[in-house]
Coordinates of N, CA, C and O in Angstrom, one line a residue:
M100 N 28.0 9.3 61.2 CA 28.5 9.4 59.9 C 27.8 10.4 59.1 O 26.6 10.5 59.2
M101 N 28.5 11.2 58.3 CA 27.9 12.2 57.5 C 27.1 11.6 56.3 O 27.3 10.4 56.0
T102 N 26.2 12.4 55.8 CA 25.4 11.9 54.6 C 25.7 12.8 53.4 O 26.1 14.0 53.6
I103 N 25.5 12.3 52.3 CA 25.7 13.0 51.0 C 24.8 14.3 51.0 O 25.3 15.3 50.6
N104 N 23.6 14.1 51.4 CA 22.7 15.2 51.3 C 23.0 16.4 52.3 O 22.6 17.5 52.1
S105 N 23.9 16.1 53.3 CA 24.3 17.2 54.2 C 25.5 18.0 53.7 O 25.9 19.0 54.3
L106 N 26.0 17.6 52.6 CA 27.3 18.2 52.0 C 27.0 19.2 50.9 O 26.0 19.0 50.2
T107 N 27.8 20.2 50.8 CA 27.8 21.1 49.7 C 29.0 20.9 48.8 O 30.0 20.3 49.3
L108 N 28.9 21.3 47.6 CA 30.1 21.1 46.7 C 30.9 22.3 46.6 O 30.4 23.4 46.5
S109 N 32.2 22.2 46.6 CA 33.1 23.3 46.4 C 33.0 23.7 45.0 O 32.5 23.0 44.1
Y110 N 33.6 24.9 44.7 CA 33.7 25.3 43.3 C 34.4 24.3 42.4 O 33.9 23.9 41.3
H111 N 35.5 23.8 42.9 CA 36.3 22.8 42.2 C 35.4 21.6 41.9 O 35.4 21.1 40.7
A112 N 34.7 21.0 42.9 CA 33.9 19.9 42.7 C 32.7 20.1 41.7 O 32.5 19.4 40.8
E113 N 32.0 21.2 41.9 CA 30.8 21.5 41.2 C 31.1 21.9 39.7 O 30.4 21.5 38.8
V114 N 32.1 22.8 39.5 CA 32.4 23.4 38.2 C 33.5 22.6 37.5 O 33.3 22.2 36.3
E115 N 34.6 22.5 38.1 CA 35.7 21.9 37.4 C 35.6 20.4 37.3 O 36.3 19.8 36.5
R116 N 34.7 19.8 38.1 CA 34.5 18.3 38.0 C 33.0 18.0 37.6 O 32.5 17.0 37.9
A117 N 32.4 19.0 36.9 CA 31.0 18.8 36.4 C 30.8 17.6 35.6 O 29.8 16.9 35.7
E118 N 31.8 17.2 34.8 CA 31.6 16.0 34.0 C 31.6 14.7 34.8 O 30.8 13.8 34.5
R119 N 32.4 14.7 35.9 CA 32.3 13.6 36.8 C 31.0 13.5 37.5 O 30.4 12.4 37.6
I120 N 30.5 14.6 37.9 CA 29.2 14.7 38.6 C 28.1 14.1 37.6 O 27.3 13.3 38.0
A121 N 28.1 14.6 36.4 CA 27.1 14.2 35.4 C 27.3 12.7 35.2 O 26.2 11.9 35.1
F122 N 28.5 12.2 35.1 CA 28.7 10.7 34.9 C 28.2 9.9 36.0 O 27.5 8.9 35.9
I123 N 28.5 10.4 37.2 CA 28.0 9.7 38.4 C 26.5 9.7 38.5 O 25.8 8.7 38.7
N124 N 25.9 10.8 38.2 CA 24.4 10.9 38.1 C 23.8 10.0 37.1 O 22.8 9.3 37.4
E125 N 24.4 9.9 35.9 CA 23.8 9.1 34.8 C 24.1 7.6 34.9 O 23.3 6.8 34.5
R126 N 25.3 7.3 35.3 CA 25.8 5.9 35.2 C 26.0 5.1 36.5 O 25.8 3.9 36.5
I127 N 26.3 5.8 37.6 CA 26.7 5.1 38.8 C 25.7 5.3 39.9 O 25.3 4.3 40.6
G128 N 25.4 6.5 40.2 CA 24.5 6.8 41.4 C 25.4 7.1 42.6 O 26.6 6.7 42.7
W129 N 25.0 8.0 43.4 CA 25.8 8.4 44.6 C 25.8 7.4 45.7 O 26.8 7.3 46.4
G130 N 24.7 6.8 46.0 CA 24.7 5.8 47.1 C 24.8 6.5 48.4 O 24.4 7.7 48.5
Q131 N 25.2 5.8 49.4 CA 25.3 6.3 50.8 C 26.8 6.1 51.2 O 27.4 5.1 50.9
I132 N 27.2 7.0 52.1 CA 28.6 6.9 52.6 C 28.6 5.7 53.6 O 27.8 5.6 54.5
I133 N 29.6 4.8 53.3 CA 29.7 3.6 54.2 C 31.0 3.5 54.9 O 31.2 2.7 55.8
K134 N 32.0 4.4 54.5 CA 33.3 4.4 55.2 C 33.9 5.8 55.2 O 33.8 6.5 54.1
E135 N 34.4 6.2 56.3 CA 35.0 7.5 56.4 C 36.4 7.3 57.0 O 36.6 6.5 58.0
A136 N 37.4 8.0 56.5 CA 38.8 7.9 57.1 C 39.3 9.3 57.1 O 39.1 10.1 56.1
Y137 N 39.9 9.7 58.2 CA 40.5 11.1 58.3 C 42.0 11.0 58.2 O 42.6 10.3 58.9
Y138 N 42.5 11.7 57.1 CA 43.9 11.8 57.0 C 44.2 13.0 56.1 O 43.4 13.4 55.3
H139 N 45.4 13.6 56.3 CA 45.9 14.8 55.6 C 44.9 15.9 55.8 O 44.7 16.7 54.8
G140 N 44.3 16.0 56.9 CA 43.4 17.1 57.2 C 42.0 17.1 56.6 O 41.3 18.1 56.6
R141 N 41.7 16.0 56.0 CA 40.4 15.9 55.3 C 39.8 14.5 55.6 O 40.5 13.5 55.9
Y142 N 38.5 14.4 55.4 CA 37.8 13.1 55.4 C 37.7 12.5 54.0 O 37.4 13.2 53.0
H143 N 38.1 11.3 53.9 CA 38.0 10.6 52.7 C 36.9 9.5 52.8 O 37.0 8.7 53.7
C144 N 35.8 9.7 52.1 CA 34.6 8.9 52.2 C 34.4 8.0 51.0 O 34.7 8.5 49.9
I145 N 33.9 6.8 51.2 CA 33.6 5.9 50.2 C 32.1 5.6 50.3 O 31.6 5.3 51.4
T146 N 31.4 5.7 49.1 CA 30.0 5.3 49.1 C 29.8 3.9 48.7 O 30.7 3.2 48.2
D147 N 28.6 3.4 48.9 CA 28.3 2.0 48.5 C 28.2 1.8 47.0 O 28.0 0.6 46.5
T148 N 28.4 2.8 46.2 CA 28.5 2.7 44.8 C 29.9 2.9 44.2 O 30.1 2.8 43.0
G149 N 30.9 3.1 45.1 CA 32.3 3.2 44.7 C 32.7 4.6 44.4 O 33.8 4.8 43.8
V150 N 31.9 5.6 44.8 CA 32.3 7.0 44.7 C 33.2 7.4 45.9 O 32.8 7.1 47.0
A151 N 34.3 8.1 45.6 CA 35.1 8.6 46.7 C 34.9 10.1 46.8 O 34.9 10.8 45.8
L152 N 34.7 10.6 48.0 CA 34.5 12.0 48.2 C 35.6 12.5 49.2 O 35.8 11.8 50.2
V153 N 36.2 13.6 48.9 CA 37.2 14.2 49.8 C 36.4 15.4 50.4 O 36.0 16.3 49.6
V154 N 36.3 15.4 51.7 CA 35.5 16.4 52.4 C 36.3 17.1 53.4 O 37.2 16.6 54.0
D155 N 36.1 18.4 53.5 CA 36.8 19.3 54.4 C 36.7 18.8 55.9 O 35.9 18.0 56.2
A156 N 37.6 19.3 56.7 CA 37.7 18.9 58.1 C 36.4 19.3 58.9 O 36.1 18.6 59.9
D157 N 35.7 20.2 58.4 CA 34.4 20.6 59.1 C 33.2 19.7 58.7 O 32.1 19.9 59.2
R158 N 33.5 18.8 57.8 CA 32.5 17.8 57.3 C 31.3 18.5 56.7 O 30.2 18.1 56.8
Q159 N 31.6 19.6 55.9 CA 30.5 20.3 55.2 C 30.6 20.4 53.7 O 29.6 20.5 53.0
T160 N 31.9 20.4 53.2 CA 32.1 20.7 51.8 C 32.9 19.6 51.1 O 33.9 19.2 51.6
V161 N 32.4 19.1 50.0 CA 33.1 18.2 49.1 C 34.1 18.9 48.4 O 33.8 19.8 47.6
I162 N 35.4 18.6 48.6 CA 36.5 19.3 47.9 C 36.7 18.7 46.5 O 36.8 19.4 45.5
T163 N 36.6 17.4 46.4 CA 36.7 16.7 45.1 C 36.0 15.3 45.2 O 35.7 14.9 46.3
L164 N 35.8 14.7 44.1 CA 35.2 13.4 44.0 C 35.6 12.6 42.8 O 36.1 13.2 41.8
Y165 N 35.6 11.3 42.9 CA 36.1 10.5 41.8 C 35.6 9.0 42.1 O 35.1 8.7 43.2
L166 N 35.8 8.2 41.1 CA 35.5 6.8 41.3 C 36.8 6.2 41.9 O 37.9 6.3 41.3
V167 N 36.7 5.5 43.0 CA 37.8 4.9 43.7 C 38.4 3.7 42.9 O 37.6 3.0 42.2
D168 N 39.7 3.5 43.0 CA 40.3 2.3 42.4 C 40.4 1.3 43.5 O 40.3 1.5 44.7
A169 N 40.7 0.0 43.1 CA 40.7 -1.1 44.0 C 41.8 -1.0 45.0 O 41.6 -1.3 46.2
M170 N 43.0 -0.4 44.7 CA 44.1 -0.3 45.6 C 43.7 0.7 46.8 O 43.9 0.4 47.9
E171 N 43.1 1.8 46.4 CA 42.7 2.8 47.5 C 41.5 2.2 48.3 O 41.5 2.4 49.5
L172 N 40.6 1.5 47.6 CA 39.5 0.8 48.3 C 40.0 -0.2 49.4 O 39.6 -0.1 50.5
Q173 N 41.0 -1.0 49.0 CA 41.5 -2.0 49.9 C 42.3 -1.3 51.0 O 42.2 -1.8 52.2
R174 N 43.0 -0.3 50.8 CA 43.7 0.5 51.8 C 42.7 1.1 52.8 O 42.9 1.0 54.0
T175 N 41.6 1.7 52.3 CA 40.7 2.4 53.1 C 40.0 1.4 54.0 O 39.7 1.7 55.2
F176 N 39.7 0.2 53.5 CA 39.0 -0.8 54.3 C 39.9 -1.8 55.0 O 39.5 -2.9 55.4
N177 N 41.2 -1.5 55.0 CA 42.2 -2.3 55.7 C 42.2 -3.8 55.2 O 42.2 -4.7 55.9
N178 N 42.1 -3.9 53.8 CA 42.0 -5.2 53.2 C 40.8 -6.1 53.6 O 40.8 -7.3 53.5
N179 N 39.8 -5.4 54.1 CA 38.5 -6.1 54.5 C 37.4 -5.4 53.8 O 36.3 -5.2 54.3
T180 N 37.6 -5.2 52.5 CA 36.6 -4.5 51.6 C 35.3 -5.4 51.4 O 35.5 -6.6 51.1
P181 N 34.1 -4.8 51.5 CA 33.0 -5.6 51.2 C 33.1 -6.2 49.8 O 33.4 -5.4 48.8
K182 N 32.8 -7.4 49.6 CA 32.9 -8.1 48.3 C 32.1 -7.4 47.2 O 32.5 -7.2 46.1
F183 N 30.8 -7.0 47.5 CA 30.0 -6.3 46.6 C 30.6 -5.1 46.0 O 30.5 -4.7 44.8
L184 N 31.3 -4.3 46.9 CA 31.9 -3.1 46.5 C 33.1 -3.3 45.7 O 33.3 -2.6 44.6
L185 N 33.9 -4.2 46.0 CA 35.1 -4.5 45.3 C 34.7 -5.0 43.9 O 35.4 -4.6 42.9
K186 N 33.7 -5.8 43.8 CA 33.2 -6.2 42.5 C 32.8 -5.1 41.6 O 33.1 -5.0 40.4
K187 N 32.1 -4.1 42.2 CA 31.6 -2.9 41.4 C 32.8 -2.1 40.9 O 32.9 -1.7 39.8
V188 N 33.8 -1.9 41.8 CA 35.0 -1.1 41.4 C 35.8 -1.8 40.3 O 36.3 -1.2 39.4
K189 N 35.9 -3.1 40.4 CA 36.6 -3.8 39.4 C 35.9 -3.7 38.0 O 36.5 -3.6 37.0
H190 N 34.6 -3.8 38.1 CA 33.8 -3.6 36.9 C 34.0 -2.2 36.3 O 34.2 -2.0 35.1
Y191 N 34.0 -1.1 37.1 CA 34.2 0.2 36.7 C 35.6 0.3 36.0 O 35.8 1.0 35.0
T192 N 36.6 -0.4 36.6 CA 37.9 -0.3 36.1 C 38.0 -1.0 34.7 O 38.6 -0.5 33.8
R193 N 37.4 -2.2 34.6 CA 37.3 -2.8 33.3 C 36.6 -2.0 32.2 O 37.0 -2.0 31.0
M194 N 35.7 -1.2 32.6 CA 35.0 -0.3 31.7 C 35.8 0.9 31.3 O 35.4 1.7 30.4
G195 N 36.9 1.1 32.0 CA 37.8 2.3 31.7 C 37.3 3.6 32.4 O 37.7 4.7 32.0
W196 N 36.4 3.4 33.4 CA 35.9 4.6 34.1 C 36.7 5.1 35.2 O 36.5 6.2 35.7
V197 N 37.7 4.4 35.7 CA 38.5 4.7 36.9 C 39.8 5.3 36.5 O 40.5 4.7 35.7
N198 N 40.1 6.4 37.0 CA 41.5 7.0 36.9 C 42.2 6.5 38.1 O 41.8 6.8 39.3
H199 N 43.3 5.8 38.0 CA 44.0 5.3 39.1 C 44.7 6.4 39.9 O 45.0 7.5 39.3
Y200 N 45.1 6.2 41.1 CA 45.7 7.1 42.0 C 46.8 7.9 41.3 O 46.9 9.1 41.4
E201 N 47.7 7.2 40.7 CA 48.8 7.9 40.1 C 48.4 8.9 39.0 O 49.0 10.0 38.9
K202 N 47.4 8.6 38.2 CA 46.9 9.5 37.2 C 46.2 10.7 37.8 O 46.4 11.9 37.3
R203 N 45.5 10.5 38.9 CA 44.8 11.7 39.6 C 45.8 12.6 40.2 O 45.5 13.8 40.4
H204 N 47.0 12.2 40.6 CA 47.9 13.0 41.3 C 49.1 13.3 40.4 O 50.2 13.7 40.9
S205 N 49.0 13.3 39.1 CA 50.2 13.6 38.3 C 49.9 14.9 37.5 O 48.9 15.5 37.6

């Protein structure tokens, strides 16, 4: 499994999503990658703090990042999501910190 420290940030992730990075640094923490799924030509990784990273097929560059929503989390873990992680994500959602899938792709 890849580690966060082994990854570099794309221009999009580093510059265009700088506010997300700052928010994660200040409020959430990066944690460690605990789940990887490969689809649509990219790795979709979930950390133990609820951060989602979309990584290129070479497993070197973070294309984008965001706080995962409960629906994506359940899908990624095949409805067997660790309870501690689901609890965190639901808290982030209640706080208004999570943009749901539909908003991210509109």
